[in-house]
């Protein structure tokens, strides 16, 4: 009886951790996509001067672009 309760608690903890990790990765990916969309808009509006605007972007965008 105690084994079932113990393994049930362990399963709940593991699935909760996986769910939290999935939500955090989804939020991170959404931010990277939004940054990339913003960069594309800058390139469209500024043309050749987009490189200077791209240099001013946060580090997360530079890491995602590599």
PDB file with one MODEL, atoms N, CA, C and O in Angstrom:
MODEL        1
ATOM      1  N   UNK A   1       0.824  -1.203   0.000  1.00  0.00           N
ATOM      2  CA  UNK A   1       0.000   0.000   0.000  1.00  0.00           C
ATOM      3  C   UNK A   1       0.862   1.258   0.000  1.00  0.00           C
ATOM      4  O   UNK A   1       0.619   2.201  -0.754  1.00  0.00           O
ATOM      5  N   UNK A   2       1.877   1.247   0.867  1.00  0.00           N
ATOM      6  CA  UNK A   2       2.736   2.428   0.952  1.00  0.00           C
ATOM      7  C   UNK A   2       3.548   2.626  -0.321  1.00  0.00           C
ATOM      8  O   UNK A   2       3.880   3.755  -0.684  1.00  0.00           O
ATOM      9  N   UNK A   3       3.867   1.523  -0.999  1.00  0.00           N
ATOM     10  CA  UNK A   3       4.634   1.649  -2.238  1.00  0.00           C
ATOM     11  C   UNK A   3       3.837   2.389  -3.305  1.00  0.00           C
ATOM     12  O   UNK A   3       4.391   3.201  -4.046  1.00  0.00           O
ATOM     13  N   UNK A   4       2.544   2.112  -3.385  1.00  0.00           N
ATOM     14  CA  UNK A   4       1.705   2.786  -4.379  1.00  0.00           C
ATOM     15  C   UNK A   4       1.661   4.292  -4.116  1.00  0.00           C
ATOM     16  O   UNK A   4       1.763   5.095  -5.043  1.00  0.00           O
ATOM     17  N   UNK A   5       1.509   4.662  -2.859  1.00  0.00           N
ATOM     18  CA  UNK A   5       1.471   6.093  -2.509  1.00  0.00           C
ATOM     19  C   UNK A   5       2.810   6.738  -2.835  1.00  0.00           C
ATOM     20  O   UNK A   5       2.859   7.826  -3.409  1.00  0.00           O
ATOM     21  N   UNK A   6       3.891   6.067  -2.471  1.00  0.00           N
ATOM     22  CA  UNK A   6       5.230   6.607  -2.720  1.00  0.00           C
ATOM     23  C   UNK A   6       5.474   6.824  -4.213  1.00  0.00           C
ATOM     24  O   UNK A   6       5.932   7.892  -4.618  1.00  0.00           O
ATOM     25  N   UNK A   7       5.170   5.819  -5.028  1.00  0.00           N
ATOM     26  CA  UNK A   7       5.400   5.945  -6.468  1.00  0.00           C
ATOM     27  C   UNK A   7       4.445   6.947  -7.106  1.00  0.00           C
ATOM     28  O   UNK A   7       4.799   7.600  -8.088  1.00  0.00           O
ATOM     29  N   UNK A   8       3.251   7.074  -6.565  1.00  0.00           N
ATOM     30  CA  UNK A   8       2.319   8.084  -7.072  1.00  0.00           C
ATOM     31  C   UNK A   8       2.857   9.487  -6.823  1.00  0.00           C
ATOM     32  O   UNK A   8       2.779  10.351  -7.696  1.00  0.00           O
ATOM     33  N   UNK A   9       3.397   9.709  -5.644  1.00  0.00           N
ATOM     34  CA  UNK A   9       3.975  11.025  -5.322  1.00  0.00           C
ATOM     35  C   UNK A   9       5.164  11.305  -6.223  1.00  0.00           C
ATOM     36  O   UNK A   9       5.308  12.418  -6.729  1.00  0.00           O
ATOM     37  N   UNK A  10       6.020  10.312  -6.431  1.00  0.00           N
ATOM     38  CA  UNK A  10       7.185  10.494  -7.314  1.00  0.00           C
ATOM     39  C   UNK A  10       6.728  10.821  -8.735  1.00  0.00           C
ATOM     40  O   UNK A  10       7.296  11.703  -9.379  1.00  0.00           O
ATOM     41  N   UNK A  11       5.706  10.116  -9.227  1.00  0.00           N
ATOM     42  CA  UNK A  11       5.203  10.370 -10.581  1.00  0.00           C
ATOM     43  C   UNK A  11       4.645  11.783 -10.691  1.00  0.00           C
ATOM     44  O   UNK A  11       4.870  12.456 -11.696  1.00  0.00           O
ATOM     45  N   UNK A  12       3.923  12.241  -9.677  1.00  0.00           N
ATOM     46  CA  UNK A  12       3.370  13.600  -9.698  1.00  0.00           C
ATOM     47  C   UNK A  12       4.490  14.626  -9.740  1.00  0.00           C
ATOM     48  O   UNK A  12       4.414  15.594 -10.496  1.00  0.00           O
ATOM     49  N   UNK A  13       5.521  14.429  -8.943  1.00  0.00           N
ATOM     50  CA  UNK A  13       6.651  15.367  -8.921  1.00  0.00           C
ATOM     51  C   UNK A  13       7.354  15.393 -10.278  1.00  0.00           C
ATOM     52  O   UNK A  13       7.681  16.468 -10.781  1.00  0.00           O
ATOM     53  N   UNK A  14       7.585  14.243 -10.865  1.00  0.00           N
ATOM     54  CA  UNK A  14       8.286  14.178 -12.156  1.00  0.00           C
ATOM     55  C   UNK A  14       7.463  14.846 -13.249  1.00  0.00           C
ATOM     56  O   UNK A  14       7.999  15.629 -14.033  1.00  0.00           O
ATOM     57  N   UNK A  15       6.170  14.551 -13.311  1.00  0.00           N
ATOM     58  CA  UNK A  15       5.339  15.151 -14.359  1.00  0.00           C
ATOM     59  C   UNK A  15       5.163  16.649 -14.146  1.00  0.00           C
ATOM     60  O   UNK A  15       5.056  17.401 -15.115  1.00  0.00           O
ATOM     61  N   UNK A  16       5.133  17.090 -12.901  1.00  0.00           N
ATOM     62  CA  UNK A  16       5.054  18.528 -12.634  1.00  0.00           C
ATOM     63  C   UNK A  16       6.318  19.227 -13.123  1.00  0.00           C
ATOM     64  O   UNK A  16       6.249  20.297 -13.727  1.00  0.00           O
ATOM     65  N   UNK A  17       7.466  18.621 -12.861  1.00  0.00           N
ATOM     66  CA  UNK A  17       8.732  19.212 -13.316  1.00  0.00           C
ATOM     67  C   UNK A  17       8.796  19.254 -14.839  1.00  0.00           C
ATOM     68  O   UNK A  17       9.240  20.249 -15.411  1.00  0.00           O
ATOM     69  N   UNK A  18       8.360  18.195 -15.494  1.00  0.00           N
ATOM     70  CA  UNK A  18       8.361  18.180 -16.962  1.00  0.00           C
ATOM     71  C   UNK A  18       7.411  19.233 -17.526  1.00  0.00           C
ATOM     72  O   UNK A  18       7.739  19.894 -18.511  1.00  0.00           O
ATOM     73  N   UNK A  19       6.253  19.394 -16.921  1.00  0.00           N
ATOM     74  CA  UNK A  19       5.305  20.404 -17.371  1.00  0.00           C
ATOM     75  C   UNK A  19       5.851  21.806 -17.207  1.00  0.00           C
ATOM     76  O   UNK A  19       5.692  22.650 -18.088  1.00  0.00           O
ATOM     77  N   UNK A  20       6.500  22.055 -16.070  1.00  0.00           N
ATOM     78  CA  UNK A  20       7.099  23.372 -15.833  1.00  0.00           C
ATOM     79  C   UNK A  20       8.200  23.647 -16.857  1.00  0.00           C
ATOM     80  O   UNK A  20       8.269  24.744 -17.412  1.00  0.00           O
ATOM     81  N   UNK A  21       9.056  22.664 -17.108  1.00  0.00           N
ATOM     82  CA  UNK A  21      10.140  22.815 -18.086  1.00  0.00           C
ATOM     83  C   UNK A  21       9.578  23.093 -19.477  1.00  0.00           C
ATOM     84  O   UNK A  21      10.094  23.949 -20.196  1.00  0.00           O
ATOM     85  N   UNK A  22       8.522  22.375 -19.857  1.00  0.00           N
ATOM     86  CA  UNK A  22       7.902  22.576 -21.171  1.00  0.00           C
ATOM     87  C   UNK A  22       7.361  23.996 -21.298  1.00  0.00           C
ATOM     88  O   UNK A  22       7.548  24.639 -22.331  1.00  0.00           O
ATOM     89  N   UNK A  23       6.695  24.490 -20.259  1.00  0.00           N
ATOM     90  CA  UNK A  23       6.140  25.856 -20.298  1.00  0.00           C
ATOM     91  C   UNK A  23       7.255  26.889 -20.414  1.00  0.00           C
ATOM     92  O   UNK A  23       7.127  27.847 -21.177  1.00  0.00           O
ATOM     93  N   UNK A  24       8.336  26.714 -19.676  1.00  0.00           N
ATOM     94  CA  UNK A  24       9.443  27.672 -19.738  1.00  0.00           C
ATOM     95  C   UNK A  24      10.090  27.673 -21.117  1.00  0.00           C
ATOM     96  O   UNK A  24      10.415  28.737 -21.644  1.00  0.00           O
ATOM     97  N   UNK A  25      10.282  26.494 -21.710  1.00  0.00           N
ATOM     98  CA  UNK A  25      10.890  26.434 -23.039  1.00  0.00           C
ATOM     99  C   UNK A  25       9.960  27.048 -24.090  1.00  0.00           C
ATOM    100  O   UNK A  25      10.428  27.663 -25.048  1.00  0.00           O
ATOM    101  N   UNK A  26       8.661  26.887 -23.915  1.00  0.00           N
ATOM    102  CA  UNK A  26       7.708  27.496 -24.849  1.00  0.00           C
ATOM    103  C   UNK A  26       7.780  29.013 -24.773  1.00  0.00           C
ATOM    104  O   UNK A  26       7.752  29.693 -25.799  1.00  0.00           O
ATOM    105  N   UNK A  27       7.874  29.546 -23.553  1.00  0.00           N
ATOM    106  CA  UNK A  27       7.966  30.999 -23.386  1.00  0.00           C
ATOM    107  C   UNK A  27       9.263  31.520 -23.989  1.00  0.00           C
ATOM    108  O   UNK A  27       9.266  32.578 -24.618  1.00  0.00           O
ATOM    109  N   UNK A  28      10.368  30.794 -23.807  1.00  0.00           N
ATOM    110  CA  UNK A  28      11.653  31.215 -24.366  1.00  0.00           C
ATOM    111  C   UNK A  28      11.600  31.216 -25.893  1.00  0.00           C
ATOM    112  O   UNK A  28      12.056  32.164 -26.534  1.00  0.00           O
ATOM    113  N   UNK A  29      11.040  30.150 -26.475  1.00  0.00           N
ATOM    114  CA  UNK A  29      10.953  30.063 -27.937  1.00  0.00           C
ATOM    115  C   UNK A  29      10.078  31.177 -28.494  1.00  0.00           C
ATOM    116  O   UNK A  29      10.378  31.734 -29.550  1.00  0.00           O
ATOM    117  N   UNK A  30       9.001  31.504 -27.793  1.00  0.00           N
ATOM    118  CA  UNK A  30       8.118  32.582 -28.247  1.00  0.00           C
ATOM    119  C   UNK A  30       8.862  33.915 -28.253  1.00  0.00           C
ATOM    120  O   UNK A  30       8.682  34.723 -29.164  1.00  0.00           O
ATOM    121  N   UNK A  31       9.694  34.147 -27.239  1.00  0.00           N
ATOM    122  CA  UNK A  31      10.479  35.380 -27.196  1.00  0.00           C
ATOM    123  C   UNK A  31      11.488  35.454 -28.328  1.00  0.00           C
ATOM    124  O   UNK A  31      11.671  36.516 -28.923  1.00  0.00           O
ATOM    125  N   UNK A  32      12.144  34.345 -28.634  1.00  0.00           N
ATOM    126  CA  UNK A  32      13.122  34.327 -29.727  1.00  0.00           C
ATOM    127  C   UNK A  32      12.430  34.591 -31.063  1.00  0.00           C
ATOM    128  O   UNK A  32      12.951  35.323 -31.904  1.00  0.00           O
ATOM    129  N   UNK A  33      11.251  33.990 -31.253  1.00  0.00           N
ATOM    130  CA  UNK A  33      10.506  34.205 -32.501  1.00  0.00           C
ATOM    131  C   UNK A  33      10.091  35.664 -32.629  1.00  0.00           C
ATOM    132  O   UNK A  33      10.196  36.246 -33.709  1.00  0.00           O
ATOM    133  N   UNK A  34       9.619  36.258 -31.538  1.00  0.00           N
ATOM    134  CA  UNK A  34       9.208  37.664 -31.585  1.00  0.00           C
ATOM    135  C   UNK A  34      10.398  38.571 -31.880  1.00  0.00           C
ATOM    136  O   UNK A  34      10.264  39.539 -32.628  1.00  0.00           O
ATOM    137  N   UNK A  35      11.569  38.267 -31.297  1.00  0.00           N
ATOM    138  CA  UNK A  35      12.768  39.062 -31.583  1.00  0.00           C
ATOM    139  C   UNK A  35      13.152  38.949 -33.053  1.00  0.00           C
ATOM    140  O   UNK A  35      13.542  39.937 -33.675  1.00  0.00           O
ATOM    141  N   UNK A  36      13.042  37.745 -33.606  1.00  0.00           N
ATOM    142  CA  UNK A  36      13.384  37.555 -35.019  1.00  0.00           C
ATOM    143  C   UNK A  36      12.404  38.309 -35.920  1.00  0.00           C
ATOM    144  O   UNK A  36      12.812  38.887 -36.927  1.00  0.00           O
ATOM    145  N   UNK A  37      11.123  38.307 -35.567  1.00  0.00           N
ATOM    146  CA  UNK A  37      10.139  39.060 -36.348  1.00  0.00           C
ATOM    147  C   UNK A  37      10.462  40.550 -36.299  1.00  0.00           C
ATOM    148  O   UNK A  37      10.374  41.246 -37.310  1.00  0.00           O
ATOM    149  N   UNK A  38      10.836  41.034 -35.112  1.00  0.00           N
ATOM    150  CA  UNK A  38      11.171  42.452 -34.970  1.00  0.00           C
ATOM    151  C   UNK A  38      12.386  42.790 -35.835  1.00  0.00           C
ATOM    152  O   UNK A  38      12.418  43.839 -36.477  1.00  0.00           O
ATOM    153  N   UNK A  39      13.385  41.902 -35.853  1.00  0.00           N
ATOM    154  CA  UNK A  39      14.579  42.144 -36.669  1.00  0.00           C
ATOM    155  C   UNK A  39      14.215  42.195 -38.151  1.00  0.00           C
ATOM    156  O   UNK A  39      14.733  43.037 -38.885  1.00  0.00           O
ATOM    157  N   UNK A  40      13.340  41.313 -38.592  1.00  0.00           N
ATOM    158  CA  UNK A  40      12.922  41.326 -39.994  1.00  0.00           C
ATOM    159  C   UNK A  40      12.202  42.618 -40.345  1.00  0.00           C
ATOM    160  O   UNK A  40      12.372  43.145 -41.444  1.00  0.00           O
ATOM    161  N   UNK A  41      11.398  43.132 -39.421  1.00  0.00           N
ATOM    162  CA  UNK A  41      10.714  44.408 -39.660  1.00  0.00           C
ATOM    163  C   UNK A  41      11.728  45.541 -39.770  1.00  0.00           C
ATOM    164  O   UNK A  41      11.570  46.442 -40.593  1.00  0.00           O
ATOM    165  N   UNK A  42      12.767  45.495 -38.939  1.00  0.00           N
ATOM    166  CA  UNK A  42      13.805  46.532 -38.994  1.00  0.00           C
ATOM    167  C   UNK A  42      14.514  46.487 -40.341  1.00  0.00           C
ATOM    168  O   UNK A  42      14.794  47.529 -40.935  1.00  0.00           O
ATOM    169  N   UNK A  43      14.803  45.291 -40.818  1.00  0.00           N
ATOM    170  CA  UNK A  43      15.485  45.165 -42.110  1.00  0.00           C
ATOM    171  C   UNK A  43      14.604  45.723 -43.227  1.00  0.00           C
ATOM    172  O   UNK A  43      15.096  46.400 -44.130  1.00  0.00           O
ATOM    173  N   UNK A  44      13.308  45.440 -43.166  1.00  0.00           N
ATOM    174  CA  UNK A  44      12.396  45.946 -44.201  1.00  0.00           C
ATOM    175  C   UNK A  44      12.341  47.471 -44.194  1.00  0.00           C
ATOM    176  O   UNK A  44      12.329  48.099 -45.252  1.00  0.00           O
ATOM    177  N   UNK A  45      12.306  48.067 -42.998  1.00  0.00           N
ATOM    178  CA  UNK A  45      12.117  49.519 -42.925  1.00  0.00           C
ATOM    179  C   UNK A  45      13.420  50.282 -43.123  1.00  0.00           C
ATOM    180  O   UNK A  45      13.413  51.372 -43.696  1.00  0.00           O
ATOM    181  N   UNK A  46      14.537  49.727 -42.658  1.00  0.00           N
ATOM    182  CA  UNK A  46      15.795  50.480 -42.717  1.00  0.00           C
ATOM    183  C   UNK A  46      16.724  50.043 -43.836  1.00  0.00           C
ATOM    184  O   UNK A  46      17.700  50.733 -44.132  1.00  0.00           O
ATOM    185  N   UNK A  47      16.443  48.931 -44.453  1.00  0.00           N
ATOM    186  CA  UNK A  47      17.244  48.489 -45.585  1.00  0.00           C
ATOM    187  C   UNK A  47      18.682  48.193 -45.221  1.00  0.00           C
ATOM    188  O   UNK A  47      18.946  47.362 -44.351  1.00  0.00           O
ATOM    189  N   UNK A  48      19.624  48.868 -45.882  1.00  0.00           N
ATOM    190  CA  UNK A  48      21.048  48.571 -45.712  1.00  0.00           C
ATOM    191  C   UNK A  48      21.555  48.944 -44.328  1.00  0.00           C
ATOM    192  O   UNK A  48      22.565  48.401 -43.879  1.00  0.00           O
ATOM    193  N   UNK A  49      20.883  49.854 -43.645  1.00  0.00           N
ATOM    194  CA  UNK A  49      21.329  50.263 -42.314  1.00  0.00           C
ATOM    195  C   UNK A  49      20.855  49.304 -41.225  1.00  0.00           C
ATOM    196  O   UNK A  49      21.002  49.590 -40.037  1.00  0.00           O
ATOM    197  N   UNK A  50      20.294  48.181 -41.621  1.00  0.00           N
ATOM    198  CA  UNK A  50      19.746  47.240 -40.639  1.00  0.00           C
ATOM    199  C   UNK A  50      20.834  46.613 -39.777  1.00  0.00           C
ATOM    200  O   UNK A  50      20.555  46.178 -38.660  1.00  0.00           O
ATOM    201  N   UNK A  51      22.061  46.557 -40.270  1.00  0.00           N
ATOM    202  CA  UNK A  51      23.128  45.937 -39.480  1.00  0.00           C
ATOM    203  C   UNK A  51      23.368  46.691 -38.183  1.00  0.00           C
ATOM    204  O   UNK A  51      23.612  46.071 -37.148  1.00  0.00           O
ATOM    205  N   UNK A  52      23.304  48.007 -38.220  1.00  0.00           N
ATOM    206  CA  UNK A  52      23.511  48.769 -36.986  1.00  0.00           C
ATOM    207  C   UNK A  52      22.354  48.550 -36.027  1.00  0.00           C
ATOM    208  O   UNK A  52      22.556  48.487 -34.815  1.00  0.00           O
ATOM    209  N   UNK A  53      21.142  48.433 -36.558  1.00  0.00           N
ATOM    210  CA  UNK A  53      19.995  48.160 -35.690  1.00  0.00           C
ATOM    211  C   UNK A  53      20.091  46.753 -35.116  1.00  0.00           C
ATOM    212  O   UNK A  53      19.716  46.524 -33.966  1.00  0.00           O
ATOM    213  N   UNK A  54      20.589  45.815 -35.905  1.00  0.00           N
ATOM    214  CA  UNK A  54      20.735  44.436 -35.428  1.00  0.00           C
ATOM    215  C   UNK A  54      21.772  44.356 -34.313  1.00  0.00           C
ATOM    216  O   UNK A  54      21.624  43.565 -33.381  1.00  0.00           O
ATOM    217  N   UNK A  55      22.807  45.164 -34.403  1.00  0.00           N
ATOM    218  CA  UNK A  55      23.837  45.150 -33.362  1.00  0.00           C
ATOM    219  C   UNK A  55      23.283  45.633 -32.031  1.00  0.00           C
ATOM    220  O   UNK A  55      23.812  45.277 -30.978  1.00  0.00           O
ATOM    221  N   UNK A  56      22.225  46.439 -32.060  1.00  0.00           N
ATOM    222  CA  UNK A  56      21.652  46.966 -30.829  1.00  0.00           C
ATOM    223  C   UNK A  56      20.653  46.010 -30.182  1.00  0.00           C
ATOM    224  O   UNK A  56      20.122  46.304 -29.111  1.00  0.00           O
ATOM    225  N   UNK A  57      20.393  44.877 -30.817  1.00  0.00           N
ATOM    226  CA  UNK A  57      19.426  43.926 -30.265  1.00  0.00           C
ATOM    227  C   UNK A  57      20.007  43.218 -29.045  1.00  0.00           C
ATOM    228  O   UNK A  57      21.223  43.201 -28.856  1.00  0.00           O
ATOM    229  N   UNK A  58      19.138  42.632 -28.215  1.00  0.00           N
ATOM    230  CA  UNK A  58      19.627  41.898 -27.045  1.00  0.00           C
ATOM    231  C   UNK A  58      20.461  40.678 -27.436  1.00  0.00           C
ATOM    232  O   UNK A  58      20.392  40.193 -28.565  1.00  0.00           O
ATOM    233  N   UNK A  59      21.242  40.201 -26.482  1.00  0.00           N
ATOM    234  CA  UNK A  59      22.130  39.059 -26.741  1.00  0.00           C
ATOM    235  C   UNK A  59      21.357  37.801 -27.130  1.00  0.00           C
ATOM    236  O   UNK A  59      21.870  36.969 -27.877  1.00  0.00           O
ATOM    237  N   UNK A  60      20.126  37.654 -26.630  1.00  0.00           N
ATOM    238  CA  UNK A  60      19.363  36.440 -26.938  1.00  0.00           C
ATOM    239  C   UNK A  60      19.131  36.300 -28.436  1.00  0.00           C
ATOM    240  O   UNK A  60      19.099  35.186 -28.959  1.00  0.00           O
ATOM    241  N   UNK A  61      18.968  37.426 -29.128  1.00  0.00           N
ATOM    242  CA  UNK A  61      18.734  37.371 -30.570  1.00  0.00           C
ATOM    243  C   UNK A  61      20.011  36.962 -31.288  1.00  0.00           C
ATOM    244  O   UNK A  61      19.971  36.170 -32.229  1.00  0.00           O
ATOM    245  N   UNK A  62      21.144  37.499 -30.848  1.00  0.00           N
ATOM    246  CA  UNK A  62      22.413  37.145 -31.487  1.00  0.00           C
ATOM    247  C   UNK A  62      22.708  35.657 -31.302  1.00  0.00           C
ATOM    248  O   UNK A  62      23.192  35.000 -32.223  1.00  0.00           O
ATOM    249  N   UNK A  63      22.417  35.124 -30.108  1.00  0.00           N
ATOM    250  CA  UNK A  63      22.656  33.704 -29.860  1.00  0.00           C
ATOM    251  C   UNK A  63      21.735  32.844 -30.710  1.00  0.00           C
ATOM    252  O   UNK A  63      22.144  31.797 -31.211  1.00  0.00           O
ATOM    253  N   UNK A  64      20.485  33.285 -30.874  1.00  0.00           N
ATOM    254  CA  UNK A  64      19.529  32.502 -31.664  1.00  0.00           C
ATOM    255  C   UNK A  64      19.884  32.538 -33.141  1.00  0.00           C
ATOM    256  O   UNK A  64      19.586  31.594 -33.873  1.00  0.00           O
ATOM    257  N   UNK A  65      20.516  33.614 -33.586  1.00  0.00           N
ATOM    258  CA  UNK A  65      20.838  33.756 -35.002  1.00  0.00           C
ATOM    259  C   UNK A  65      22.062  32.933 -35.393  1.00  0.00           C
ATOM    260  O   UNK A  65      22.275  32.664 -36.576  1.00  0.00           O
ATOM    261  N   UNK A  66      22.857  32.537 -34.424  1.00  0.00           N
ATOM    262  CA  UNK A  66      24.093  31.807 -34.736  1.00  0.00           C
ATOM    263  C   UNK A  66      23.812  30.358 -35.049  1.00  0.00           C
ATOM    264  O   UNK A  66      24.736  29.597 -35.333  1.00  0.00           O
TER     265      UNK A  66
ENDMDL
END
